[in-house]
Amino acid sequence: MTEPEEDRQSDEIVANRIRFACNSMGMSDVEGQDMARRAVALRAKAHAKRGPDD
């Protein structure tokens, strides 16, 4: 599996966990999806800032 495929799978796992947590706390599906999108975007931004040796 290539690195982009692994990143995409990891993003999906993170998004699913956040949606599940939000639903468990009584938030709506839309709120959970919004939180998941934000988390994946922040994760991608942080990943882009890491150096090749990290």
CSV table of N, CA and C in Angstrom, one decimal:
chain,number,residue,atom,x,y,z
A,1,MET,N,0.8,-1.2,0.0
A,1,MET,CA,0.0,0.0,0.0
A,1,MET,C,0.9,1.2,0.0
A,2,THR,N,0.6,2.2,-0.8
A,2,THR,CA,1.4,3.4,-0.9
A,2,THR,C,1.0,4.4,0.2
A,3,GLU,N,1.9,5.3,0.5
A,3,GLU,CA,1.7,6.3,1.6
A,3,GLU,C,0.4,7.1,1.4
A,4,PRO,N,0.1,7.6,0.2
A,4,PRO,CA,-1.2,8.3,0.1
A,4,PRO,C,-2.4,7.4,0.4
A,5,GLU,N,-2.4,6.2,0.0
A,5,GLU,CA,-3.5,5.3,0.4
A,5,GLU,C,-3.6,5.1,1.9
A,6,GLU,N,-2.4,4.9,2.5
A,6,GLU,CA,-2.4,4.8,4.0
A,6,GLU,C,-3.0,6.0,4.7
A,7,ASP,N,-2.6,7.2,4.2
A,7,ASP,CA,-3.1,8.4,4.7
A,7,ASP,C,-4.6,8.6,4.5
A,8,ARG,N,-5.1,8.2,3.4
A,8,ARG,CA,-6.5,8.2,3.1
A,8,ARG,C,-7.3,7.3,4.0
A,9,GLN,N,-6.8,6.1,4.2
A,9,GLN,CA,-7.4,5.2,5.1
A,9,GLN,C,-7.4,5.7,6.6
A,10,SER,N,-6.2,6.2,7.0
A,10,SER,CA,-6.1,6.8,8.3
A,10,SER,C,-7.1,8.0,8.5
A,11,ASP,N,-7.2,8.8,7.5
A,11,ASP,CA,-8.2,9.9,7.5
A,11,ASP,C,-9.6,9.4,7.7
A,12,GLU,N,-10.0,8.3,7.0
A,12,GLU,CA,-11.3,7.7,7.1
A,12,GLU,C,-11.5,7.2,8.5
A,13,ILE,N,-10.5,6.5,9.1
A,13,ILE,CA,-10.6,6.0,10.4
A,13,ILE,C,-10.8,7.1,11.4
A,14,VAL,N,-10.0,8.2,11.3
A,14,VAL,CA,-10.2,9.3,12.2
A,14,VAL,C,-11.6,9.9,12.1
A,15,ALA,N,-12.0,10.1,10.9
A,15,ALA,CA,-13.3,10.7,10.6
A,15,ALA,C,-14.5,9.9,11.2
A,16,ASN,N,-14.4,8.5,11.0
A,16,ASN,CA,-15.4,7.6,11.6
A,16,ASN,C,-15.4,7.7,13.1
A,17,ARG,N,-14.2,7.7,13.7
A,17,ARG,CA,-14.2,7.8,15.2
A,17,ARG,C,-14.8,9.1,15.7
A,18,ILE,N,-14.5,10.2,15.1
A,18,ILE,CA,-15.0,11.5,15.5
A,18,ILE,C,-16.5,11.5,15.3
A,19,ARG,N,-17.0,11.0,14.2
A,19,ARG,CA,-18.5,11.0,14.0
A,19,ARG,C,-19.1,10.1,15.1
A,20,PHE,N,-18.5,8.9,15.4
A,20,PHE,CA,-19.1,8.1,16.4
A,20,PHE,C,-19.1,8.8,17.8
A,21,ALA,N,-18.0,9.4,18.1
A,21,ALA,CA,-17.9,10.1,19.4
A,21,ALA,C,-19.0,11.2,19.5
A,22,CYS,N,-19.1,12.0,18.4
A,22,CYS,CA,-20.1,13.1,18.4
A,22,CYS,C,-21.5,12.5,18.5
A,23,ASN,N,-21.8,11.4,17.8
A,23,ASN,CA,-23.1,10.8,17.9
A,23,ASN,C,-23.4,10.3,19.3
A,24,SER,N,-22.3,9.7,20.0
A,24,SER,CA,-22.4,9.2,21.3
A,24,SER,C,-22.7,10.3,22.3
A,25,MET,N,-22.3,11.5,22.0
A,25,MET,CA,-22.6,12.6,22.9
A,25,MET,C,-23.9,13.3,22.6
A,26,GLY,N,-24.6,12.8,21.7
A,26,GLY,CA,-25.9,13.3,21.3
A,26,GLY,C,-25.9,14.4,20.3
A,27,MET,N,-24.8,14.6,19.6
A,27,MET,CA,-24.8,15.6,18.6
A,27,MET,C,-25.4,15.1,17.3
A,28,SER,N,-25.9,15.9,16.4
A,28,SER,CA,-26.5,15.5,15.2
A,28,SER,C,-25.5,14.9,14.2
A,29,ASP,N,-25.9,14.2,13.2
A,29,ASP,CA,-25.0,13.7,12.2
A,29,ASP,C,-24.3,14.8,11.5
A,30,VAL,N,-25.0,15.9,11.2
A,30,VAL,CA,-24.4,17.0,10.5
A,30,VAL,C,-23.2,17.6,11.3
A,31,GLU,N,-23.5,17.7,12.6
A,31,GLU,CA,-22.4,18.3,13.5
A,31,GLU,C,-21.2,17.3,13.5
A,32,GLY,N,-21.5,16.0,13.6
A,32,GLY,CA,-20.4,15.1,13.6
A,32,GLY,C,-19.6,15.1,12.3
A,33,GLN,N,-20.3,15.2,11.2
A,33,GLN,CA,-19.6,15.2,9.9
A,33,GLN,C,-18.8,16.5,9.8
A,34,ASP,N,-19.3,17.6,10.3
A,34,ASP,CA,-18.5,18.9,10.3
A,34,ASP,C,-17.3,18.8,11.2
A,35,MET,N,-17.4,18.2,12.3
A,35,MET,CA,-16.2,18.0,13.2
A,35,MET,C,-15.2,17.1,12.6
A,36,ALA,N,-15.7,16.0,11.9
A,36,ALA,CA,-14.8,15.1,11.3
A,36,ALA,C,-14.0,15.8,10.1
A,37,ARG,N,-14.7,16.6,9.3
A,37,ARG,CA,-14.1,17.3,8.2
A,37,ARG,C,-13.0,18.2,8.8
A,38,ARG,N,-13.3,18.9,9.8
A,38,ARG,CA,-12.3,19.8,10.4
A,38,ARG,C,-11.1,19.1,10.9
A,39,ALA,N,-11.3,18.0,11.6
A,39,ALA,CA,-10.2,17.2,12.1
A,39,ALA,C,-9.3,16.6,11.0
A,40,VAL,N,-9.9,16.2,9.9
A,40,VAL,CA,-9.1,15.6,8.8
A,40,VAL,C,-8.4,16.8,8.1
A,41,ALA,N,-9.0,17.9,8.0
A,41,ALA,CA,-8.3,19.1,7.4
A,41,ALA,C,-7.1,19.5,8.3
A,42,LEU,N,-7.3,19.6,9.6
A,42,LEU,CA,-6.2,19.9,10.5
A,42,LEU,C,-5.1,18.9,10.5
A,43,ARG,N,-5.5,17.6,10.4
A,43,ARG,CA,-4.5,16.6,10.3
A,43,ARG,C,-3.7,16.7,9.0
A,44,ALA,N,-4.3,17.0,7.9
A,44,ALA,CA,-3.6,17.2,6.6
A,44,ALA,C,-2.7,18.4,6.7
A,45,LYS,N,-3.1,19.4,7.3
A,45,LYS,CA,-2.3,20.6,7.5
A,45,LYS,C,-1.1,20.3,8.3
A,46,ALA,N,-1.2,19.6,9.4
A,46,ALA,CA,-0.1,19.2,10.3
A,46,ALA,C,0.8,18.3,9.5
A,47,HIS,N,0.3,17.4,8.8
A,47,HIS,CA,1.1,16.4,8.0
A,47,HIS,C,2.0,17.1,7.0
A,48,ALA,N,1.4,18.1,6.4
A,48,ALA,CA,2.2,18.9,5.3
A,48,ALA,C,3.3,19.6,6.0
A,49,LYS,N,3.2,20.0,7.2
A,49,LYS,CA,4.3,20.8,7.9
A,49,LYS,C,5.4,19.9,8.4
A,50,ARG,N,5.2,18.6,8.5
A,50,ARG,CA,6.2,17.7,9.0
A,50,ARG,C,7.3,17.6,7.9
A,51,GLY,N,8.5,17.5,8.4
A,51,GLY,CA,9.7,17.3,7.5
A,51,GLY,C,9.8,15.9,7.1
A,52,PRO,N,10.7,15.6,6.2
A,52,PRO,CA,10.9,14.2,5.6
A,52,PRO,C,11.5,13.3,6.7
A,53,ASP,N,12.1,13.8,7.7
A,53,ASP,CA,12.7,13.0,8.7
A,53,ASP,C,11.8,12.7,9.9
A,54,ASP,N,10.7,13.3,9.9
A,54,ASP,CA,9.7,13.1,11.1
A,54,ASP,C,9.0,11.8,11.0
